[in-house]
Amino acid sequence: MALKPLGDRIVVRFEETEEKTASGFVLAGASHEATKTAEVLAVGEGVRTLTGELIAPSVAAGEKVLVENGAGVTVKDGDDSVSIIREADILAVLA
């Protein structure tokens, strides 16, 4: 199943990060961070203004972005777990 986001929504896959202590214990990766890195998988068509003009999203599929921690809704796409977020939840595009 392929997800096609509507409006200003964007489908992303968050990068799983794992931190270890000096003794080898694994810490929860993003539990204490304010942001997460994600890959954009699909982008909606954009949002319409009051006059009906379409404003296209400023990100494209394949880009890496920085997203606020806790943003979006996690869904299953086949065996993959992806998140659907709003464009406003994206803080920056990573170059």
XYZ file of N, CA, C and O in Angstrom:
380
model
N 0.846 -1.177 0.000
C 0.000 0.000 0.000
C 0.893 1.242 0.000
O 1.826 1.331 0.765
N 0.613 2.169 -0.863
C 1.348 3.432 -0.890
C 0.444 4.524 -0.328
O -0.719 4.615 -0.679
N 0.990 5.327 0.533
C 0.220 6.416 1.135
C 0.356 7.676 0.298
O 1.451 8.049 -0.098
N -0.752 8.333 0.015
C -0.748 9.610 -0.689
C -1.308 10.649 0.273
O -2.511 10.692 0.533
N -0.439 11.502 0.829
C -0.921 12.501 1.792
C -1.760 13.570 1.125
O -1.582 13.885 -0.046
N -2.698 14.125 1.885
C -3.584 15.173 1.387
C -3.151 16.532 1.924
O -2.603 16.632 3.024
N -3.445 17.570 1.157
C -3.180 18.940 1.597
C -1.713 19.187 1.900
O -0.842 18.864 1.100
N -1.450 19.741 3.088
C -0.075 20.081 3.461
C 0.574 18.977 4.296
O 1.566 19.211 4.976
N 0.047 17.778 4.223
C 0.610 16.668 4.997
C 1.742 15.994 4.229
O 1.772 16.005 2.998
N 2.659 15.398 4.997
C 3.863 14.796 4.432
C 4.090 13.460 5.130
O 3.971 13.367 6.352
N 4.433 12.423 4.356
C 4.758 11.112 4.914
C 6.267 11.033 5.090
O 7.024 11.283 4.136
N 6.719 10.714 6.303
C 8.147 10.623 6.597
C 8.454 9.314 7.327
O 7.583 8.709 7.939
N 9.710 8.904 7.236
C 10.208 7.782 8.022
C 11.313 8.337 8.919
O 12.315 8.853 8.442
N 11.087 8.243 10.235
C 12.077 8.742 11.182
C 13.266 7.803 11.240
O 13.101 6.579 11.186
N 14.461 8.382 11.350
C 15.667 7.589 11.510
C 15.753 7.139 12.958
O 15.602 7.938 13.869
N 15.946 5.857 13.133
C 16.077 5.312 14.481
C 17.506 5.524 14.951
O 18.450 5.148 14.268
N 17.657 6.159 16.098
C 18.976 6.370 16.672
C 19.068 5.600 17.969
O 18.097 5.469 18.707
N 20.245 5.097 18.221
C 20.466 4.292 19.398
C 21.708 4.812 20.103
O 22.736 5.000 19.477
N 21.603 5.065 21.363
C 22.750 5.521 22.130
C 23.102 4.459 23.143
O 22.231 3.825 23.720
N 24.406 4.280 23.363
C 24.876 3.293 24.340
C 25.729 3.984 25.387
O 26.464 4.916 25.079
N 25.627 3.479 26.594
C 26.499 3.968 27.658
C 27.859 3.314 27.505
O 28.038 2.401 26.686
N 28.824 3.750 28.292
C 30.173 3.185 28.234
C 30.157 1.685 28.530
O 30.979 0.932 28.012
N 29.209 1.235 29.343
C 29.142 -0.184 29.690
C 28.314 -1.001 28.704
O 28.165 -2.201 28.868
N 27.734 -0.351 27.664
C 27.031 -1.078 26.626
C 25.525 -1.102 26.751
O 24.850 -1.731 25.945
N 24.947 -0.430 27.741
C 23.494 -0.378 27.864
C 22.921 0.529 26.771
O 23.439 1.612 26.518
N 21.836 0.104 26.154
C 21.204 0.885 25.096
C 20.198 1.831 25.724
O 19.338 1.431 26.496
N 20.313 3.120 25.381
C 19.384 4.137 25.868
C 18.338 4.406 24.794
O 18.597 4.267 23.605
N 17.158 4.801 25.194
C 16.121 5.168 24.232
C 16.619 6.344 23.413
O 16.973 7.386 23.949
N 16.644 6.195 22.083
C 17.277 7.155 21.194
C 16.752 8.566 21.259
O 17.489 9.500 21.510
N 15.475 8.782 21.003
C 14.963 10.137 20.874
C 14.136 10.573 22.079
O 13.434 11.563 22.017
N 14.226 9.849 23.154
C 13.355 10.166 24.284
C 13.682 11.496 24.927
O 12.822 12.111 25.530
N 14.909 11.966 24.785
C 15.290 13.212 25.438
C 15.609 14.330 24.451
O 15.933 15.421 24.843
N 15.499 14.060 23.163
C 15.832 15.067 22.159
C 14.603 15.897 21.796
O 13.481 15.425 21.849
N 14.840 17.136 21.387
C 13.747 18.026 21.000
C 13.382 17.858 19.525
O 12.288 18.224 19.118
N 14.306 17.287 18.717
C 14.067 17.122 17.291
C 14.467 15.722 16.844
O 15.210 15.029 17.526
N 13.955 15.329 15.660
C 14.296 14.051 15.043
C 14.621 14.283 13.578
O 14.095 15.203 12.956
N 15.459 13.414 13.016
C 15.763 13.461 11.591
C 14.862 12.461 10.882
O 14.636 11.361 11.381
N 14.338 12.845 9.723
C 13.432 11.976 8.969
C 13.690 12.108 7.477
O 14.202 13.123 7.006
N 13.309 11.066 6.743
C 13.364 11.092 5.283
C 11.951 11.299 4.764
O 11.018 10.619 5.196
N 11.787 12.232 3.829
C 10.479 12.503 3.232
C 10.191 11.418 2.198
O 10.976 11.201 1.283
N 9.052 10.719 2.367
C 8.666 9.653 1.452
C 7.630 10.104 0.429
O 7.661 9.682 -0.727
N 6.685 10.939 0.838
C 5.638 11.434 -0.064
C 5.160 12.792 0.436
O 5.195 13.072 1.630
N 4.705 13.618 -0.504
C 4.292 14.981 -0.185
C 2.909 15.239 -0.779
O 2.638 14.853 -1.925
N 2.042 15.897 -0.016
C 0.725 16.285 -0.512
C 0.845 17.407 -1.531
O 1.921 17.960 -1.752
N -0.290 17.776 -2.138
C -0.269 18.793 -3.196
C -0.079 20.202 -2.669
O 0.251 21.104 -3.412
N -0.302 20.438 -1.397
C -0.151 21.762 -0.815
C -1.452 22.243 -0.221
O -2.413 21.491 -0.093
N -1.481 23.499 0.128
C -2.652 24.079 0.773
C -3.169 25.228 -0.089
O -2.412 25.899 -0.776
N -4.473 25.422 -0.062
C -5.090 26.498 -0.845
C -5.309 27.731 0.025
O -5.672 27.622 1.185
N -5.100 28.895 -0.569
C -5.363 30.160 0.109
C -6.863 30.445 0.057
O -7.618 29.718 -0.582
N -7.282 31.523 0.694
C -8.701 31.905 0.671
C -9.190 32.236 -0.734
O -10.373 32.107 -1.044
N -8.282 32.654 -1.598
C -8.655 32.976 -2.978
C -8.595 31.757 -3.890
O -8.867 31.869 -5.081
N -8.204 30.592 -3.354
C -8.153 29.368 -4.140
C -6.810 29.061 -4.754
O -6.646 28.061 -5.446
N -5.819 29.920 -4.538
C -4.488 29.699 -5.097
C -3.803 28.557 -4.345
O -3.845 28.483 -3.117
N -3.158 27.638 -5.075
C -2.473 26.496 -4.476
C -1.036 26.875 -4.136
O -0.294 27.346 -5.001
N -0.651 26.675 -2.888
C 0.726 26.907 -2.454
C 1.379 25.548 -2.282
O 0.991 24.765 -1.407
N 2.338 25.250 -3.139
C 3.010 23.951 -3.137
C 3.913 23.819 -1.909
O 4.433 24.817 -1.400
N 4.122 22.595 -1.427
C 5.015 22.374 -0.286
C 6.453 22.755 -0.634
O 6.854 22.728 -1.796
N 7.236 23.079 0.380
C 8.624 23.491 0.160
C 9.610 22.341 0.312
O 10.813 22.556 0.276
N 9.118 21.116 0.481
C 9.987 19.939 0.548
C 9.565 18.952 -0.530
O 8.448 19.025 -1.045
N 10.472 18.027 -0.859
C 10.193 17.026 -1.884
C 10.586 15.647 -1.371
O 11.402 15.516 -0.443
N 10.020 14.623 -1.977
C 10.343 13.248 -1.606
C 11.844 13.017 -1.772
O 12.459 13.507 -2.715
N 12.429 12.297 -0.816
C 13.855 11.993 -0.859
C 14.713 12.910 -0.006
O 15.864 12.600 0.271
N 14.174 14.045 0.407
C 14.951 14.976 1.224
C 14.980 14.528 2.685
O 14.074 13.846 3.160
N 16.043 14.915 3.389
C 16.164 14.686 4.830
C 15.753 15.966 5.533
O 16.178 17.057 5.144
N 14.921 15.830 6.555
C 14.402 16.999 7.258
C 14.558 16.827 8.763
O 14.714 15.718 9.268
N 14.492 17.938 9.463
C 14.526 17.979 10.916
C 13.116 18.298 11.388
O 12.530 19.292 10.974
N 12.542 17.420 12.247
C 11.144 17.511 12.653
C 11.059 17.616 14.169
O 11.861 17.018 14.887
N 10.068 18.355 14.658
C 9.832 18.446 16.095
C 9.525 17.059 16.651
O 8.789 16.288 16.039
N 10.083 16.752 17.808
C 9.821 15.473 18.454
C 8.349 15.403 18.862
O 7.800 16.353 19.387
N 7.700 14.281 18.596
C 6.309 14.096 18.966
C 5.322 14.558 17.923
O 4.119 14.459 18.123
N 5.798 15.075 16.804
C 4.892 15.573 15.760
C 4.330 14.417 14.946
O 4.983 13.403 14.736
N 3.111 14.568 14.485
C 2.527 13.630 13.542
C 1.842 12.428 14.147
O 1.768 12.262 15.362
N 1.356 11.585 13.236
C 0.654 10.359 13.585
C 1.397 9.197 12.948
O 1.705 9.228 11.755
N 1.705 8.171 13.728
C 2.406 7.003 13.210
C 1.389 6.003 12.667
O 0.397 5.704 13.315
N 1.648 5.498 11.447
C 0.777 4.514 10.807
C 1.631 3.400 10.213
O 2.832 3.562 10.009
N 0.984 2.281 9.925
C 1.655 1.161 9.271
C 1.408 1.247 7.774
O 0.280 1.438 7.336
N 2.463 1.123 6.983
C 2.386 1.067 5.528
C 3.009 -0.260 5.128
O 4.215 -0.352 4.944
N 2.189 -1.302 5.045
C 2.725 -2.642 4.835
C 3.445 -3.075 6.097
O 2.861 -3.073 7.180
N 4.721 -3.407 5.971
C 5.527 -3.787 7.130
C 6.248 -2.595 7.744
O 6.833 -2.702 8.811
N 6.252 -1.473 7.043
C 6.953 -0.281 7.510
C 6.092 0.545 8.457
O 4.873 0.589 8.323
N 6.746 1.234 9.366
C 6.078 2.180 10.244
C 6.509 3.578 9.806
O 7.705 3.888 9.813
N 5.556 4.391 9.377
C 5.848 5.744 8.908
C 4.989 6.732 9.677
O 4.063 6.341 10.376
N 5.306 8.010 9.547
C 4.528 9.051 10.220
C 3.993 10.037 9.202
O 4.642 10.328 8.202
N 2.798 10.544 9.479
C 2.205 11.596 8.657
C 2.239 12.868 9.491
O 1.701 12.906 10.598
N 2.933 13.885 8.963
C 3.094 15.151 9.686
C 2.582 16.285 8.814
O 2.335 16.111 7.629
N 2.446 17.458 9.401
C 2.124 18.668 8.639
C 3.434 19.361 8.253
O 4.424 19.235 8.953
N 3.393 20.095 7.170
C 4.593 20.799 6.729
C 5.104 21.755 7.798
O 6.305 21.942 7.967
N 4.204 22.322 8.603
C 4.592 23.262 9.658
C 5.431 22.591 10.752
O 6.121 23.276 11.503
N 5.367 21.256 10.870
C 6.164 20.538 11.865
C 7.618 20.383 11.462
O 8.455 19.976 12.262
N 7.936 20.675 10.187
C 9.315 20.570 9.697
C 10.049 21.858 10.055
O 9.601 22.948 9.717
N 11.172 21.697 10.727
C 11.962 22.859 11.150
C 13.005 23.261 10.125
O 13.290 24.451 9.975
N 13.590 22.273 9.418
C 14.642 22.577 8.455
C 14.846 21.407 7.515
O 14.522 20.271 7.835
N 15.397 21.708 6.337
C 15.820 20.679 5.391
C 17.315 20.521 5.560
O 18.055 21.520 5.588
N 17.772 19.274 5.714
C 19.197 19.021 5.907
C 19.891 18.953 4.557
O 19.432 18.250 3.650
N 20.986 19.687 4.417
C 21.720 19.728 3.155
C 22.809 18.678 3.136
O 23.272 18.195 4.086
